[in-house]
C-alpha positions as CSV (number, residue, x, y, z in Angstrom):
1,M,-0.1,-0.5,0.3
2,G,1.5,3.5,-0.8
3,S,2.1,5.9,1.8
4,W,-1.0,8.2,0.4
5,G,-3.1,4.5,1.2
6,R,-1.6,4.0,4.8
7,L,-2.1,8.2,5.6
8,L,-5.8,7.5,5.2
9,L,-6.9,4.2,5.8
10,G,-5.9,5.2,10.1
11,P,-9.3,7.8,10.3
12,V,-10.3,4.9,8.0
13,V,-10.8,2.6,10.8
14,L,-10.7,4.8,14.1
15,L,-14.2,6.4,13.0
16,A,-15.6,3.1,11.9
17,G,-13.9,2.4,15.8
18,C,-16.4,4.7,16.9
19,T,-20.0,3.7,15.0
20,T,-22.1,1.9,17.0
21,A,-24.6,-0.6,15.8
22,G,-28.0,-0.4,16.4
23,R,-28.8,2.8,17.8
24,P,-28.9,6.0,15.5
25,A,-25.8,8.7,15.9
26,T,-26.7,10.8,19.0
27,P,-24.6,14.8,19.1
28,A,-22.4,15.2,22.4
29,T,-22.2,18.0,23.8
30,P,-19.7,19.4,25.7
31,A,-20.6,19.7,29.4
32,A,-22.0,23.2,30.6
33,G,-19.2,25.1,31.9
34,A,-16.3,22.1,31.2
35,P,-12.9,23.9,31.3
36,T,-11.1,23.6,27.4
37,G,-9.0,19.6,27.6
38,C,-12.4,18.2,29.5
39,A,-13.4,15.4,27.4
40,A,-17.1,15.5,29.4
41,R,-18.7,14.3,26.6
42,V,-23.3,14.7,27.8
43,E,-25.0,13.0,25.4
44,A,-29.1,13.6,25.0
45,G,-30.5,11.5,23.1
46,R,-30.8,7.8,23.2
47,L,-29.5,5.5,25.7
48,P,-28.3,2.2,24.2
49,E,-29.8,-1.2,24.0
50,W,-28.1,-2.6,27.1
51,A,-28.5,0.3,29.9
52,D,-32.4,1.3,28.9
53,A,-33.7,-1.7,31.7
54,G,-36.4,0.0,33.3
55,F,-37.4,2.3,31.0
56,S,-39.7,2.1,29.6
57,G,-40.2,4.2,25.4
58,D,-37.8,6.3,24.1
59,T,-35.5,6.8,26.6
60,R,-33.3,10.3,26.3
61,M,-31.9,10.6,29.0
62,P,-28.5,13.3,29.6
63,H,-25.7,10.3,29.4
64,V,-22.0,10.5,29.7
65,F,-20.1,7.0,28.1
66,G,-16.9,6.2,29.8
67,A,-14.0,5.6,27.8
68,K,-13.5,2.6,26.8
69,G,-17.4,1.7,26.3
70,E,-18.6,-0.4,29.4
71,I,-19.9,1.8,31.3
72,V,-22.2,4.6,31.0
73,A,-23.3,7.4,33.6
74,V,-27.0,8.3,33.5
75,L,-27.1,12.1,34.7
76,F,-30.9,12.7,36.7
77,G,-29.0,15.9,38.3
78,Q,-27.6,17.3,34.9
79,P,-25.6,20.0,35.7
80,L,-24.0,17.9,38.8
81,A,-23.4,20.6,40.7
82,V,-21.6,21.4,44.4
83,G,-23.1,23.2,47.3
84,R,-26.7,22.1,45.9
85,T,-29.5,23.2,48.4
86,A,-32.7,22.6,46.2
87,G,-33.5,21.2,43.6
88,P,-32.5,17.5,42.1
89,S,-29.6,15.8,43.5
90,N,-26.5,14.5,42.2
91,K,-28.3,11.2,40.8
92,I,-26.0,9.6,38.5
93,L,-27.6,5.5,37.4
94,W,-24.2,3.9,36.8
95,V,-25.2,0.7,33.8
96,A,-22.1,-1.5,33.1
97,R,-22.5,-3.6,30.3
98,P,-22.8,-6.9,29.9
99,A,-19.3,-8.4,30.0
100,A,-18.4,-10.1,27.0
101,T,-16.4,-13.3,29.0
102,P,-16.8,-13.8,32.1
103,S,-15.2,-11.3,34.7
104,P,-11.5,-11.6,34.8
105,D,-11.0,-12.6,38.5
106,P,-14.1,-13.7,40.4
107,S,-12.9,-12.4,44.2
108,A,-12.3,-8.7,42.0
109,P,-15.5,-6.8,44.8
110,A,-18.5,-5.9,43.1
111,T,-18.2,-2.8,44.4
112,L,-18.3,0.3,41.8
113,V,-14.9,2.5,43.2
114,I,-15.2,6.0,42.1
115,T,-11.4,8.0,42.0
116,A,-11.7,11.2,40.6
117,S,-9.5,13.5,40.3
118,L,-10.0,17.2,39.3
119,D,-8.4,18.8,36.4
120,G,-5.7,20.9,37.1
121,T,-4.9,20.5,40.9
122,T,-4.0,17.7,43.6
123,T,-7.6,17.3,44.8
124,R,-8.4,13.8,45.1
125,A,-11.8,12.2,46.3
126,T,-13.3,8.3,46.5
127,R,-16.7,7.4,46.3
128,E,-18.2,4.2,46.5
129,V,-21.3,2.8,45.3
130,A,-21.9,-0.8,47.1
131,G,-23.1,-3.7,45.3
132,G,-21.8,-2.0,42.2
133,P,-23.2,0.1,38.7
134,G,-26.4,1.0,40.4
135,P,-27.9,4.8,41.2
136,S,-25.7,6.4,43.2
137,I,-25.6,9.7,44.4
138,I,-21.7,11.2,43.6
139,D,-21.5,14.4,45.6
140,L,-17.9,15.5,45.2
141,P,-15.7,18.6,46.6
142,R,-15.2,21.0,44.0
143,A,-16.5,22.7,40.7
144,G,-14.6,21.8,37.7
145,C,-13.5,19.1,35.5
146,W,-13.1,14.9,37.5
147,H,-11.3,12.1,35.8
148,L,-13.6,9.5,37.1
149,E,-11.2,6.4,37.5
150,L,-14.3,3.7,37.5
151,R,-13.6,-0.4,38.4
152,W,-16.0,-2.7,39.6
153,S,-15.4,-6.6,38.9
154,G,-12.5,-7.0,37.9
155,R,-13.7,-3.8,35.0
156,T,-12.2,-0.8,34.6
157,D,-13.1,2.5,32.9
158,T,-13.0,6.1,32.7
159,M,-14.5,9.3,32.1
160,D,-14.6,13.2,32.5
161,L,-17.7,14.4,34.9
162,V,-18.5,18.1,35.3
163,Y,-19.8,19.9,38.8
164,V,-21.0,23.3,38.4
165,A,-21.3,26.0,41.4
166,A,-24.5,25.7,42.7
């Protein structure tokens, strides 16, 4: 293959890997107040089929996919806020994609462990969702872009979420 063919093949392969079968593409929008470089992409379209159990009809909820697509955070309290005294809480429904194979470590705890780091600082916070991905209230100490490392049942993913000042 010539140099032009190799040059064009990379983006084509990359774009092909970014498509999703079975659901229409939904435009992702940067989270409100997201700092430059923050990868928080809140989607407003339909939830993927594997994440819409318990919902009825054409489920359209704000949500953020993990970088590897292993988990989705369904945001009920959008925007997520620090110091909120009224209105909805920072409720997040964590839904893990069904595992293609059994857990690489069956003895790994099911608890969803969230290690959050505030972009551009040394501020870190750890939160846990007992029993693994499911409903939660995730409050973080400061406004900004939070980089989340997610671990559950021997699986991992990452995502960015933005919290605004209330």
